[in-house]
Amino acid sequence: MAERSFAREIEALRLSSGEVFEGEAILAVTKALLQSGVGYLGGYQGAPVSHFMDVLADARAILDELGVTFESSASEATAAAMLASSINYPIRGAVSWKSTVGTNVASDALANLASSGVRGGALIVLGEDYGEGASIMQERTHAFAMKSQMWLLDPRPHLPTIVDLIERGFELSEASHTPVMLMLRIRACHMYGSFTARDNRRPSFTAADALAQPKRSYDRIILPPSTYLQEQEKVEVRWPAAVRFVEEHRLNELTEGTVADLGIVLQGGLYNTVLRALERLGVADVFGSSQLPLYVLNVTYPLVPDEVARFAAGKRALFVIEEGQPEFIEQALTQILAASGSTTRVIGKGPLPRAGEYTGAVVLKGLEAFLREHAPALLAQPPMPQPAATAQVAEVPLQPRTELRVPLRPSGLCTGCPERPLFASLKLLQRELGPIHVSADIGCHSFSTLPPFDLGASIMGYGLGAAGAAALSRVSGRRPIALMGDGGFWHNGLTSGIANAVFNKHDDVTIIVDNGYSAATGGQFVPSSDVVLEERRAQNRIETAVRGVGVEWVRRISTYDMKQTLAVLKEAMTTPLRGPKVVLAEGECQLNRQRRVAPQLRRREQQGGRVVRQRFGVDETVCTGDHSCIRLSGCPSLTIKPSSDPLRTDPVAHVDNSCVGCGVCGEVAHAATLCPSFYRVDLIANPTWLERLLDRVRRTVIRWLAGPAIEDRA
């Protein structure tokens, strides 16, 4: 199961030569891979390329027809290691994951792969999760590409360009015997467009061919003395070969302008943003014509010195628009021009900020500052005429700021999420035992670090919650608690967390949140998902794996049962038994449950079957207005409203119609001994004759007991 199905869209992957593809970029990337004769595919889901793995899973029939091997990898390291098949065999392979955290996980395999080199084309499609829309720390891939000598493509956000660079990327990899990274920012991943398709190609060399003709080469093994020669080969052979290929095939793009003494050098991925800023300044149009010459780096590493020198010739200054820091491209351009004897000045950081995403407003401000200093006449001239197709489209004026402020809405858990009662239980546990050090983890449970829970002192990486508390797990005192999800457990946590805790005799508590899916990345299945799959084996019990590495104290809880949860957590924190303790907190991801159950209920109701939906509410005549239920739960469906009692000024709690009937709010209220104001309502579709009769009897009795008051209210 995944957040989204591409069952209909994947038919576009069958388009033949000359037909026009129209659709989302992630689907276009898949089509480009098939057109390139890829032999195997793998990867690990993560923003902004999560849907890429979903597309490949839905397209399995097409992949099988072409003889393409595909698997959803257990981690980014597993995916990177798949590319080892291209070291000795002329088979093309591609893998994908979220950068930079995924690249860090895969770094061991990638460094070895880059050292060995490849015969077949090896392509890594990276989701460059950087900037305001990112979900991770602010780092770029560029440094890793430089460190391991892998080539980095940053395509202009334009489907024909992306498709072409994927195909060229394989050729570049084979020409230079080097893995190639192709990065896509979040807006590029979800961009829609069109391109002229080509026929899909069966791989010229397959995995079956490799097994039938095994090969090995001693100089490809990453052990001395081969590694010394590989390092020399990287610099003396592969790098020059890559530079030649990029230059000869014109992978970078040049737009000539009318201003001869200035130029702009930019990352390909920033092209649309830069062009829009130039158009707003009146020196470009929306179709790419610019008065300022543009040097678009679809390949940001390696740079081509001759291209750089030619572009800089006769120019007073180059403005480098490079997102993030350090300013690798700016430094490299300065070095290249200095070596060639050029006096062209290189300007980047200064007019532009040193760090952060280069949004339209940021680039506009930076370009305006650059032009004001170096070409003020351009800003004073009339705007560049727009093409006829857009000449009558009026510019929408920017709305003035108002004093109204939108309240902050940090990311949070979904309505009915099974993790809410778990974290509420932890808050209540701390009321009883005192403050507890909690080591958080990547995944939905990372939201425990935000209000209203405010749990978790650190987040170190996917599945590293237990390892993050390792330094505190062998000392006397109140035991630390570590969080980990089922996805993180299988990704990394079993070895780095649980097995390490057993090996080092930790005395701690690890809570593994088992919601049945890799929920944070879109609801993909994990090895412990309760599902029968044709191509994979699921239903592998976490408890079996945990006990298998030596954990003796293991308990299972239902997160929705807060009474049981509190009892088990208290036992884990207070038992005299020393050693690692694991609590398996079970509760199905509510989003995936709705995706699974809602269609079933809808069909049953349409067929006349009895369907019961539960909703919760608050009796405002009983609610005290304390709102501890909201502070402990934080459920989006739990809010406040004005009291209808004119004598009460404080608002009362209220459950809106987005409630999914999980009952957490009521559980929180009872567990905290707050109030009995919560009630449950069963909404019954197609009730039985007995239920209809009982309903009439109840209404009659209520009307009789209420007397005239209910009539007046009606």
CSV table of N, CA and C in Angstrom, one decimal, residues 348-400:
chain,number,residue,atom,x,y,z
A,348,GLY,N,29.2,36.2,-6.1
A,348,GLY,CA,28.1,35.2,-5.8
A,348,GLY,C,27.5,35.6,-4.4
A,349,LYS,N,28.0,35.0,-3.4
A,349,LYS,CA,27.6,35.3,-2.1
A,349,LYS,C,27.9,36.8,-1.8
A,350,GLY,N,27.0,37.5,-1.2
A,350,GLY,CA,27.2,38.9,-1.0
A,350,GLY,C,25.8,39.5,-1.4
A,351,PRO,N,25.6,39.7,-2.7
A,351,PRO,CA,24.3,40.1,-3.2
A,351,PRO,C,23.3,39.0,-2.8
A,352,LEU,N,23.8,37.7,-2.8
A,352,LEU,CA,22.9,36.6,-2.4
A,352,LEU,C,23.3,36.1,-1.0
A,353,PRO,N,22.4,35.6,-0.2
A,353,PRO,CA,22.8,35.1,1.1
A,353,PRO,C,23.6,33.9,1.0
A,354,ARG,N,24.4,33.6,2.1
A,354,ARG,CA,25.3,32.5,2.1
A,354,ARG,C,24.6,31.2,2.2
A,355,ALA,N,23.5,31.2,2.9
A,355,ALA,CA,22.8,29.9,3.1
A,355,ALA,C,21.3,30.1,2.9
A,356,GLY,N,20.6,28.9,2.8
A,356,GLY,CA,19.2,29.0,2.6
A,356,GLY,C,18.7,28.8,1.2
A,357,GLU,N,17.5,28.4,1.0
A,357,GLU,CA,16.9,28.2,-0.3
A,357,GLU,C,16.8,29.5,-1.1
A,358,TYR,N,17.2,29.5,-2.4
A,358,TYR,CA,17.1,30.6,-3.2
A,358,TYR,C,15.7,30.6,-3.9
A,359,THR,N,14.7,31.2,-3.1
A,359,THR,CA,13.4,31.4,-3.6
A,359,THR,C,13.3,32.5,-4.6
A,360,GLY,N,12.2,32.7,-5.2
A,360,GLY,CA,12.0,33.8,-6.2
A,360,GLY,C,12.4,35.1,-5.6
A,361,ALA,N,11.9,35.4,-4.4
A,361,ALA,CA,12.1,36.7,-3.8
A,361,ALA,C,13.6,36.9,-3.5
A,362,VAL,N,14.3,35.8,-3.0
A,362,VAL,CA,15.7,35.9,-2.7
A,362,VAL,C,16.5,36.2,-4.0
A,363,VAL,N,16.3,35.5,-5.0
A,363,VAL,CA,17.0,35.6,-6.3
A,363,VAL,C,16.7,37.0,-6.9
A,364,LEU,N,15.5,37.4,-6.8
A,364,LEU,CA,15.1,38.8,-7.4
A,364,LEU,C,15.9,39.8,-6.7
A,365,LYS,N,16.0,39.8,-5.3
A,365,LYS,CA,16.7,40.8,-4.6
A,365,LYS,C,18.2,40.7,-4.9
A,366,GLY,N,18.8,39.5,-5.0
A,366,GLY,CA,20.2,39.4,-5.3
A,366,GLY,C,20.5,39.9,-6.7
A,367,LEU,N,19.7,39.6,-7.7
A,367,LEU,CA,19.9,40.0,-9.1
A,367,LEU,C,19.8,41.6,-9.2
A,368,GLU,N,18.8,42.1,-8.5
A,368,GLU,CA,18.7,43.5,-8.5
A,368,GLU,C,19.9,44.2,-7.9
A,369,ALA,N,20.4,43.7,-6.8
A,369,ALA,CA,21.6,44.3,-6.2
A,369,ALA,C,22.8,44.2,-7.2
A,370,PHE,N,23.0,43.1,-7.8
A,370,PHE,CA,24.1,42.9,-8.8
A,370,PHE,C,24.0,43.9,-9.9
A,371,LEU,N,22.8,44.0,-10.5
A,371,LEU,CA,22.6,44.9,-11.7
A,371,LEU,C,22.7,46.4,-11.2
A,372,ARG,N,22.3,46.7,-10.0
A,372,ARG,CA,22.3,48.1,-9.6
A,372,ARG,C,23.8,48.5,-9.5
A,373,GLU,N,24.7,47.6,-9.1
A,373,GLU,CA,26.1,47.9,-9.0
A,373,GLU,C,26.8,47.9,-10.4
A,374,HIS,N,26.5,46.9,-11.2
A,374,HIS,CA,27.3,46.7,-12.4
A,374,HIS,C,26.6,47.1,-13.7
A,375,ALA,N,25.3,47.3,-13.7
A,375,ALA,CA,24.6,47.7,-14.9
A,375,ALA,C,23.3,48.4,-14.6
A,376,PRO,N,23.4,49.6,-13.9
A,376,PRO,CA,22.2,50.3,-13.5
A,376,PRO,C,21.3,50.7,-14.6
A,377,ALA,N,21.9,50.9,-15.8
A,377,ALA,CA,21.2,51.3,-16.9
A,377,ALA,C,20.1,50.3,-17.3
A,378,LEU,N,20.4,49.0,-17.1
A,378,LEU,CA,19.4,48.0,-17.5
A,378,LEU,C,18.2,48.1,-16.6
A,379,LEU,N,18.3,48.5,-15.4
A,379,LEU,CA,17.1,48.6,-14.5
A,379,LEU,C,16.3,49.8,-14.9
A,380,ALA,N,17.0,50.8,-15.5
A,380,ALA,CA,16.2,52.1,-15.8
A,380,ALA,C,15.5,52.0,-17.2
A,381,GLN,N,15.9,51.0,-18.0
A,381,GLN,CA,15.3,50.9,-19.3
A,381,GLN,C,13.9,50.3,-19.3
A,382,PRO,N,13.1,50.5,-20.3
A,382,PRO,CA,11.7,49.9,-20.4
A,382,PRO,C,11.9,48.4,-20.3
A,383,PRO,N,10.9,47.7,-19.7
A,383,PRO,CA,10.9,46.3,-19.7
A,383,PRO,C,11.0,45.6,-21.1
A,384,MET,N,11.7,44.5,-21.1
A,384,MET,CA,11.8,43.8,-22.4
A,384,MET,C,10.5,43.3,-22.9
A,385,PRO,N,10.2,43.6,-24.2
A,385,PRO,CA,8.8,43.2,-24.7
A,385,PRO,C,8.6,41.7,-24.6
A,386,GLN,N,7.4,41.3,-24.2
A,386,GLN,CA,7.0,39.9,-24.0
A,386,GLN,C,6.5,39.4,-25.4
A,387,PRO,N,6.6,38.0,-25.6
A,387,PRO,CA,6.1,37.4,-26.8
A,387,PRO,C,4.6,37.7,-26.9
A,388,ALA,N,4.1,37.7,-28.2
A,388,ALA,CA,2.7,38.0,-28.4
A,388,ALA,C,1.8,37.2,-27.6
A,389,ALA,N,2.1,35.9,-27.4
A,389,ALA,CA,1.2,35.0,-26.7
A,389,ALA,C,0.9,35.4,-25.3
A,390,THR,N,1.8,36.2,-24.7
A,390,THR,CA,1.6,36.6,-23.3
A,390,THR,C,1.5,38.1,-23.2
A,391,ALA,N,1.5,38.8,-24.3
A,391,ALA,CA,1.5,40.3,-24.3
A,391,ALA,C,0.3,40.9,-23.6
A,392,GLN,N,-0.8,40.2,-23.6
A,392,GLN,CA,-2.0,40.8,-23.0
A,392,GLN,C,-2.3,40.3,-21.6
A,393,VAL,N,-1.4,39.5,-21.1
A,393,VAL,CA,-1.6,39.0,-19.7
A,393,VAL,C,-1.0,40.0,-18.8
A,394,ALA,N,-1.9,40.6,-18.0
A,394,ALA,CA,-1.5,41.6,-17.1
A,394,ALA,C,-0.8,41.1,-15.9
A,395,GLU,N,0.2,41.8,-15.4
A,395,GLU,CA,0.9,41.4,-14.2
A,395,GLU,C,0.1,41.6,-13.0
A,396,VAL,N,-0.1,40.6,-12.2
A,396,VAL,CA,-0.9,40.7,-11.0
A,396,VAL,C,-0.1,41.4,-9.9
A,397,PRO,N,-0.6,42.6,-9.5
A,397,PRO,CA,0.2,43.3,-8.5
A,397,PRO,C,0.3,42.6,-7.1
A,398,LEU,N,1.4,42.8,-6.5
A,398,LEU,CA,1.6,42.1,-5.2
A,398,LEU,C,0.6,42.8,-4.2
A,399,GLN,N,0.0,42.0,-3.4
A,399,GLN,CA,-1.0,42.5,-2.4
A,399,GLN,C,-0.2,43.1,-1.2
A,400,PRO,N,-0.6,44.2,-0.7
A,400,PRO,CA,0.1,44.8,0.4
A,400,PRO,C,0.0,43.9,1.7
